[in-house]
PDB file of C-alpha atoms in Angstrom:
ATOM      1  CA  MET A  26      -0.438 -27.077   5.317  1.00 28.00           C
ATOM      2  CA  ASN A  27      -0.431 -24.517   2.541  1.00 33.00           C
ATOM      3  CA  ARG A  28       2.751 -22.519   3.016  1.00 33.00           C
ATOM      4  CA  LYS A  29       3.932 -19.756   0.733  1.00 38.00           C
ATOM      5  CA  SER A  30       7.342 -20.188  -0.805  1.00 36.00           C
ATOM      6  CA  ASP A  31      10.183 -17.843   0.131  1.00 35.00           C
ATOM      7  CA  HIS A  32       9.762 -16.239  -3.291  1.00 35.00           C
ATOM      8  CA  ASP A  33       6.144 -15.297  -2.488  1.00 39.00           C
ATOM      9  CA  THR A  34       7.092 -13.551   0.753  1.00 45.00           C
ATOM     10  CA  ARG A  35      10.393 -11.971  -0.235  1.00 66.00           C
ATOM     11  CA  VAL A  36      10.485  -8.224   0.369  1.00 69.00           C
ATOM     12  CA  CYS A  37      11.953  -5.963  -2.307  1.00 65.00           C
ATOM     13  CA  PRO A  38      15.440  -5.053  -1.037  1.00 63.00           C
ATOM     14  CA  VAL A  39      16.545  -1.460  -0.395  1.00 60.00           C
ATOM     15  CA  GLU A  40      19.443  -1.961  -2.816  1.00 57.00           C
ATOM     16  CA  ILE A  41      17.107  -1.990  -5.812  1.00 56.00           C
ATOM     17  CA  ALA A  42      14.793   0.800  -4.590  1.00 54.00           C
ATOM     18  CA  GLY A  43      15.840   2.922  -7.566  1.00 56.00           C
ATOM     19  CA  VAL A  44      13.799   0.633  -9.824  1.00 54.00           C
ATOM     20  CA  LEU A  45      10.716   1.418  -7.725  1.00 58.00           C
ATOM     21  CA  ASP A  46      11.348   5.134  -7.989  1.00 65.00           C
ATOM     22  CA  HIS A  47      12.249   5.431 -11.667  1.00 60.00           C
ATOM     23  CA  SER A  48      10.778   8.310 -13.714  1.00 66.00           C
ATOM     24  CA  LEU A  49       9.655   5.851 -16.396  1.00 64.00           C
ATOM     25  CA  ARG A  50       7.427   4.198 -13.821  1.00 59.00           C
ATOM     26  CA  ARG A  51       5.572   7.494 -13.420  1.00 61.00           C
ATOM     27  CA  LEU A  52       4.414   7.164 -17.019  1.00 66.00           C
ATOM     28  CA  ILE A  53       2.813   3.754 -16.545  1.00 75.00           C
ATOM     29  CA  GLN A  54       1.830   3.971 -12.864  1.00 82.00           C
ATOM     30  CA  ASN A  55       1.108   7.654 -12.332  1.00 93.00           C
ATOM     31  CA  PRO A  56       0.631   8.163  -8.572  1.00 95.00           C
ATOM     32  CA  ARG A  57      -1.580  11.251  -8.943  1.00 94.00           C
ATOM     33  CA  LYS A  58      -3.906   9.553 -11.429  1.00 95.00           C
ATOM     34  CA  ILE A  59      -4.198   6.431  -9.263  1.00 96.00           C
ATOM     35  CA  LEU A  60      -4.665   8.196  -5.913  1.00 97.00           C
ATOM     36  CA  LYS A  61      -6.556  11.424  -6.651  1.00 96.00           C
ATOM     37  CA  PRO A  62     -10.045   9.839  -6.396  1.00 97.00           C
ATOM     38  CA  PHE A  63      -9.275   8.556  -2.896  1.00 97.00           C
ATOM     39  CA  ILE A  64      -7.333  11.287  -1.063  1.00 97.00           C
ATOM     40  CA  LYS A  65      -8.805  14.556   0.204  1.00 95.00           C
ATOM     41  CA  THR A  66      -7.423  17.390   2.322  1.00 95.00           C
ATOM     42  CA  GLY A  67      -7.539  16.641   6.040  1.00 96.00           C
ATOM     43  CA  MET A  68      -7.307  12.849   5.775  1.00 98.00           C
ATOM     44  CA  THR A  69      -4.890  10.578   7.563  1.00 98.00           C
ATOM     45  CA  VAL A  70      -3.564   8.112   4.997  1.00 98.00           C
ATOM     46  CA  LEU A  71      -1.271   5.116   5.268  1.00 98.00           C
ATOM     47  CA  ASP A  72       1.190   4.138   2.549  1.00 98.00           C
ATOM     48  CA  LEU A  73       1.787   0.566   3.694  1.00 98.00           C
ATOM     49  CA  GLY A  74       5.016  -0.865   2.322  1.00 94.00           C
ATOM     50  CA  CYS A  75       5.960   2.627   1.141  1.00 95.00           C
ATOM     51  CA  GLY A  76       9.373   1.646  -0.213  1.00 91.00           C
ATOM     52  CA  PRO A  77      11.336   4.734  -1.299  1.00 92.00           C
ATOM     53  CA  GLY A  78       8.178   6.889  -1.238  1.00 93.00           C
ATOM     54  CA  PHE A  79       7.017   6.741  -4.851  1.00 93.00           C
ATOM     55  CA  PHE A  80       3.380   7.071  -3.695  1.00 95.00           C
ATOM     56  CA  THR A  81       4.071   8.752  -0.331  1.00 97.00           C
ATOM     57  CA  ILE A  82       5.186  12.026  -1.915  1.00 95.00           C
ATOM     58  CA  GLU A  83       2.124  12.277  -4.147  1.00 94.00           C
ATOM     59  CA  MET A  84      -0.167  11.380  -1.245  1.00 97.00           C
ATOM     60  CA  ALA A  85       1.308  14.255   0.776  1.00 97.00           C
ATOM     61  CA  LYS A  86       0.833  16.657  -2.142  1.00 95.00           C
ATOM     62  CA  LEU A  87      -2.805  15.562  -2.605  1.00 96.00           C
ATOM     63  CA  LEU A  88      -3.481  16.413   1.047  1.00 95.00           C
ATOM     64  CA  ASN A  89      -2.559  20.020   0.213  1.00 87.00           C
ATOM     65  CA  SER A  90      -1.752  21.632   3.547  1.00 80.00           C
ATOM     66  CA  GLY A  91      -3.998  19.498   5.749  1.00 91.00           C
ATOM     67  CA  GLY A  92      -3.680  15.886   6.773  1.00 96.00           C
ATOM     68  CA  THR A  93      -1.015  13.293   7.389  1.00 97.00           C
ATOM     69  CA  VAL A  94       0.647  10.520   5.428  1.00 98.00           C
ATOM     70  CA  ILE A  95       2.045   7.667   7.447  1.00 98.00           C
ATOM     71  CA  ALA A  96       4.825   6.118   5.374  1.00 98.00           C
ATOM     72  CA  ALA A  97       5.216   2.617   6.795  1.00 98.00           C
ATOM     73  CA  ASP A  98       7.767   0.023   5.789  1.00 96.00           C
ATOM     74  CA  LEU A  99       9.484  -3.035   7.201  1.00 93.00           C
ATOM     75  CA  GLN A 100      12.900  -1.771   6.131  1.00 92.00           C
ATOM     76  CA  GLU A 101      14.540   1.170   7.836  1.00 95.00           C
ATOM     77  CA  GLY A 102      16.573   1.831   4.682  1.00 93.00           C
ATOM     78  CA  MET A 103      13.384   2.563   2.713  1.00 93.00           C
ATOM     79  CA  LEU A 104      12.204   5.010   5.377  1.00 96.00           C
ATOM     80  CA  LYS A 105      15.583   6.758   5.233  1.00 95.00           C
ATOM     81  CA  LYS A 106      15.083   7.226   1.478  1.00 93.00           C
ATOM     82  CA  VAL A 107      11.679   8.822   2.115  1.00 95.00           C
ATOM     83  CA  MET A 108      13.209  11.078   4.786  1.00 97.00           C
ATOM     84  CA  ARG A 109      15.903  12.269   2.372  1.00 94.00           C
ATOM     85  CA  LYS A 110      13.221  13.215  -0.166  1.00 93.00           C
ATOM     86  CA  ILE A 111      11.081  15.236   2.238  1.00 96.00           C
ATOM     87  CA  SER A 112      13.773  16.711   4.477  1.00 96.00           C
ATOM     88  CA  GLY A 113      13.684  20.509   4.392  1.00 96.00           C
ATOM     89  CA  THR A 114      10.463  20.640   2.338  1.00 95.00           C
ATOM     90  CA  ALA A 115       6.867  21.479   3.307  1.00 92.00           C
ATOM     91  CA  LEU A 116       6.089  17.776   2.909  1.00 95.00           C
ATOM     92  CA  GLU A 117       8.180  17.011   5.984  1.00 94.00           C
ATOM     93  CA  GLN A 118       5.339  18.400   8.141  1.00 93.00           C
ATOM     94  CA  ARG A 119       2.767  16.063   6.554  1.00 96.00           C
ATOM     95  CA  VAL A 120       4.709  12.788   6.416  1.00 97.00           C
ATOM     96  CA  LYS A 121       5.202  10.621   9.468  1.00 97.00           C
ATOM     97  CA  LEU A 122       7.578   7.643   9.164  1.00 98.00           C
ATOM     98  CA  HIS A 123       6.730   4.319  10.783  1.00 98.00           C
ATOM     99  CA  LEU A 124       8.924   1.216  10.970  1.00 98.00           C
ATOM    100  CA  CYS A 125       6.728  -1.888  10.847  1.00 96.00           C
ATOM    101  CA  LYS A 126       7.450  -4.951  12.920  1.00 93.00           C
ATOM    102  CA  LYS A 127       8.327  -8.211  11.200  1.00 88.00           C
ATOM    103  CA  GLU A 128       4.966  -9.845  11.981  1.00 88.00           C
ATOM    104  CA  SER A 129       2.701  -6.783  12.095  1.00 94.00           C
ATOM    105  CA  ILE A 130       2.179  -3.192  11.034  1.00 97.00           C
ATOM    106  CA  GLY A 131       2.582  -2.301  14.695  1.00 96.00           C
ATOM    107  CA  MET A 132       0.655   0.970  14.852  1.00 96.00           C
ATOM    108  CA  THR A 133      -2.571   2.194  16.416  1.00 93.00           C
ATOM    109  CA  ASP A 134      -3.292   5.429  14.516  1.00 94.00           C
ATOM    110  CA  LYS A 135      -6.713   5.386  12.838  1.00 97.00           C
ATOM    111  CA  VAL A 136      -6.660   6.199   9.120  1.00 98.00           C
ATOM    112  CA  ASP A 137      -9.095   7.207   6.382  1.00 98.00           C
ATOM    113  CA  PHE A 138      -7.273   5.453   3.557  1.00 98.00           C
ATOM    114  CA  ILE A 139      -4.666   2.713   3.174  1.00 98.00           C
ATOM    115  CA  LEU A 140      -2.646   2.043   0.050  1.00 98.00           C
ATOM    116  CA  ALA A 141      -1.121  -1.441  -0.191  1.00 98.00           C
ATOM    117  CA  PHE A 142       0.710  -1.326  -3.516  1.00 96.00           C
ATOM    118  CA  TYR A 143       2.527  -4.496  -4.622  1.00 93.00           C
ATOM    119  CA  MET A 144       3.053  -5.656  -1.061  1.00 93.00           C
ATOM    120  CA  VAL A 145       0.272  -8.033   0.043  1.00 95.00           C
ATOM    121  CA  HIS A 146       1.874 -10.919  -1.889  1.00 92.00           C
ATOM    122  CA  GLU A 147       5.071 -10.316   0.126  1.00 89.00           C
ATOM    123  CA  VAL A 148       3.331 -10.892   3.470  1.00 92.00           C
ATOM    124  CA  PRO A 149       3.439 -14.432   4.884  1.00 91.00           C
ATOM    125  CA  ASP A 150       0.007 -14.099   6.578  1.00 94.00           C
ATOM    126  CA  ALA A 151      -2.311 -11.953   4.421  1.00 95.00           C
ATOM    127  CA  GLU A 152      -5.311 -12.751   6.618  1.00 96.00           C
ATOM    128  CA  HIS A 153      -3.561 -11.342   9.686  1.00 96.00           C
ATOM    129  CA  LEU A 154      -2.625  -8.278   7.620  1.00 96.00           C
ATOM    130  CA  MET A 155      -6.288  -7.756   6.612  1.00 96.00           C
ATOM    131  CA  ARG A 156      -7.452  -7.964  10.230  1.00 96.00           C
ATOM    132  CA  GLU A 157      -4.782  -5.481  11.270  1.00 96.00           C
ATOM    133  CA  MET A 158      -5.647  -3.048   8.447  1.00 97.00           C
ATOM    134  CA  LYS A 159      -9.318  -3.371   9.429  1.00 96.00           C
ATOM    135  CA  SER A 160      -8.452  -2.349  12.998  1.00 96.00           C
ATOM    136  CA  LEU A 161      -6.702   0.795  11.707  1.00 97.00           C
ATOM    137  CA  LEU A 162      -9.492   1.941   9.408  1.00 97.00           C
ATOM    138  CA  LYS A 163     -11.859   4.736  10.442  1.00 97.00           C
ATOM    139  CA  PRO A 164     -15.569   4.283   9.664  1.00 93.00           C
ATOM    140  CA  ASN A 165     -16.118   4.966   5.937  1.00 94.00           C
ATOM    141  CA  GLY A 166     -12.395   4.445   5.338  1.00 97.00           C
ATOM    142  CA  ARG A 167     -11.118   2.621   2.286  1.00 98.00           C
ATOM    143  CA  ILE A 168      -8.217   0.393   1.336  1.00 98.00           C
ATOM    144  CA  LEU A 169      -6.743   0.200  -2.139  1.00 98.00           C
ATOM    145  CA  ILE A 170      -4.889  -3.033  -2.834  1.00 98.00           C
ATOM    146  CA  ILE A 171      -2.889  -3.289  -6.039  1.00 97.00           C
ATOM    147  CA  GLU A 172      -0.957  -6.439  -6.865  1.00 97.00           C
ATOM    148  CA  PRO A 173       1.359  -7.229  -9.799  1.00 94.00           C
ATOM    149  CA  LYS A 174       0.044  -9.659 -12.417  1.00 95.00           C
ATOM    150  CA  PHE A 175       3.526 -11.178 -12.717  1.00 91.00           C
ATOM    151  CA  HIS A 176       3.380 -12.370  -9.064  1.00 91.00           C
ATOM    152  CA  VAL A 177      -0.355 -12.723  -8.458  1.00 96.00           C
ATOM    153  CA  THR A 178      -2.401 -14.786 -10.900  1.00 97.00           C
ATOM    154  CA  LYS A 179      -6.069 -14.119 -11.516  1.00 97.00           C
ATOM    155  CA  GLU A 180      -6.889 -17.178  -9.384  1.00 97.00           C
ATOM    156  CA  LYS A 181      -4.650 -16.058  -6.490  1.00 97.00           C
ATOM    157  CA  PHE A 182      -6.199 -12.581  -6.586  1.00 98.00           C
ATOM    158  CA  ALA A 183      -9.708 -14.104  -6.548  1.00 97.00           C
ATOM    159  CA  GLY A 184      -8.680 -16.158  -3.500  1.00 97.00           C
ATOM    160  CA  LEU A 185      -7.290 -13.049  -1.833  1.00 97.00           C
ATOM    161  CA  THR A 186     -10.473 -11.057  -2.422  1.00 97.00           C
ATOM    162  CA  GLU A 187     -12.597 -13.949  -1.121  1.00 97.00           C
ATOM    163  CA  MET A 188     -10.515 -14.072   2.079  1.00 97.00           C
ATOM    164  CA  ILE A 189     -10.908 -10.289   2.369  1.00 97.00           C
ATOM    165  CA  ARG A 190     -14.724 -10.626   2.113  1.00 97.00           C
ATOM    166  CA  ARG A 191     -14.696 -13.257   4.875  1.00 95.00           C
ATOM    167  CA  ASN A 192     -12.883 -10.732   7.056  1.00 94.00           C
ATOM    168  CA  GLY A 193     -15.678  -8.151   6.881  1.00 95.00           C
ATOM    169  CA  PHE A 194     -14.941  -6.110   3.785  1.00 97.00           C
ATOM    170  CA  THR A 195     -16.926  -5.222   0.717  1.00 97.00           C
ATOM    171  CA  VAL A 196     -14.682  -5.631  -2.330  1.00 97.00           C
ATOM    172  CA  LYS A 197     -15.092  -3.618  -5.524  1.00 97.00           C
ATOM    173  CA  ARG A 198     -12.967  -3.428  -8.642  1.00 96.00           C
ATOM    174  CA  GLY A 199     -10.167  -0.907  -8.246  1.00 96.00           C
ATOM    175  CA  PRO A 200      -8.701   1.483 -10.789  1.00 96.00           C
ATOM    176  CA  LYS A 201      -6.937   0.209 -13.872  1.00 95.00           C
ATOM    177  CA  VAL A 202      -3.206   0.139 -13.260  1.00 94.00           C
ATOM    178  CA  PHE A 203      -0.780  -1.130 -15.888  1.00 90.00           C
ATOM    179  CA  PHE A 204      -0.056  -4.860 -15.532  1.00 92.00           C
ATOM    180  CA  SER A 205      -1.795  -4.995 -12.154  1.00 95.00           C
ATOM    181  CA  ARG A 206      -4.864  -6.270 -10.361  1.00 97.00           C
ATOM    182  CA  SER A 207      -6.631  -3.914  -7.968  1.00 98.00           C
ATOM    183  CA  ALA A 208      -9.486  -3.814  -5.477  1.00 98.00           C
ATOM    184  CA  ILE A 209     -11.138  -1.189  -3.294  1.00 98.00           C
ATOM    185  CA  LEU A 210     -12.097  -2.408   0.163  1.00 98.00           C
ATOM    186  CA  THR A 211     -14.660  -0.847   2.483  1.00 97.00           C
ATOM    187  CA  LEU A 212     -15.940  -2.165   5.783  1.00 93.00           C
ATOM    188  CA  THR A 213     -19.134  -4.198   5.619  1.00 84.00           C
ATOM    189  CA  TYR A 214     -21.654  -3.098   8.227  1.00 72.00           C
TER     190      TYR A 214
END
């Protein structure tokens, strides 16, 4: 049986969330630059594994005044960090927080776009995750998966994209993101 090691499925702890939200990161992984081609006013978008909201906030801004961001994370502490950022702002009306279950996303809302940034390698069953994301996607919806090169080798990413194809997706090269591998997924009809 091919089991992932604990290291492969370890979730980034809340205690080091500041590293994920550092202003220097904005220079090398600019959320607006990465997400602008994918997010339009009126969409429902899912920031899966949102962490402290580094991408969530920009997603909400890109929606202008119409649409919803579902900030989903496995850790309640991360969602509390997002809530602190949006509390009392106009963004509070556009961001919905969702606590994922240990073995599933655990939601039924249909979405136009899903961002899975640096989180697929943390999931023990990526195939189950793909099937669940597929069930959440509206027709013509897209998924952007971005994985870190320091955790996901070229070979592992190729294996991931092949598994994704087997699960009914068309896979295209995603945007260039510093020290990352990315793919855009659309449903195959």
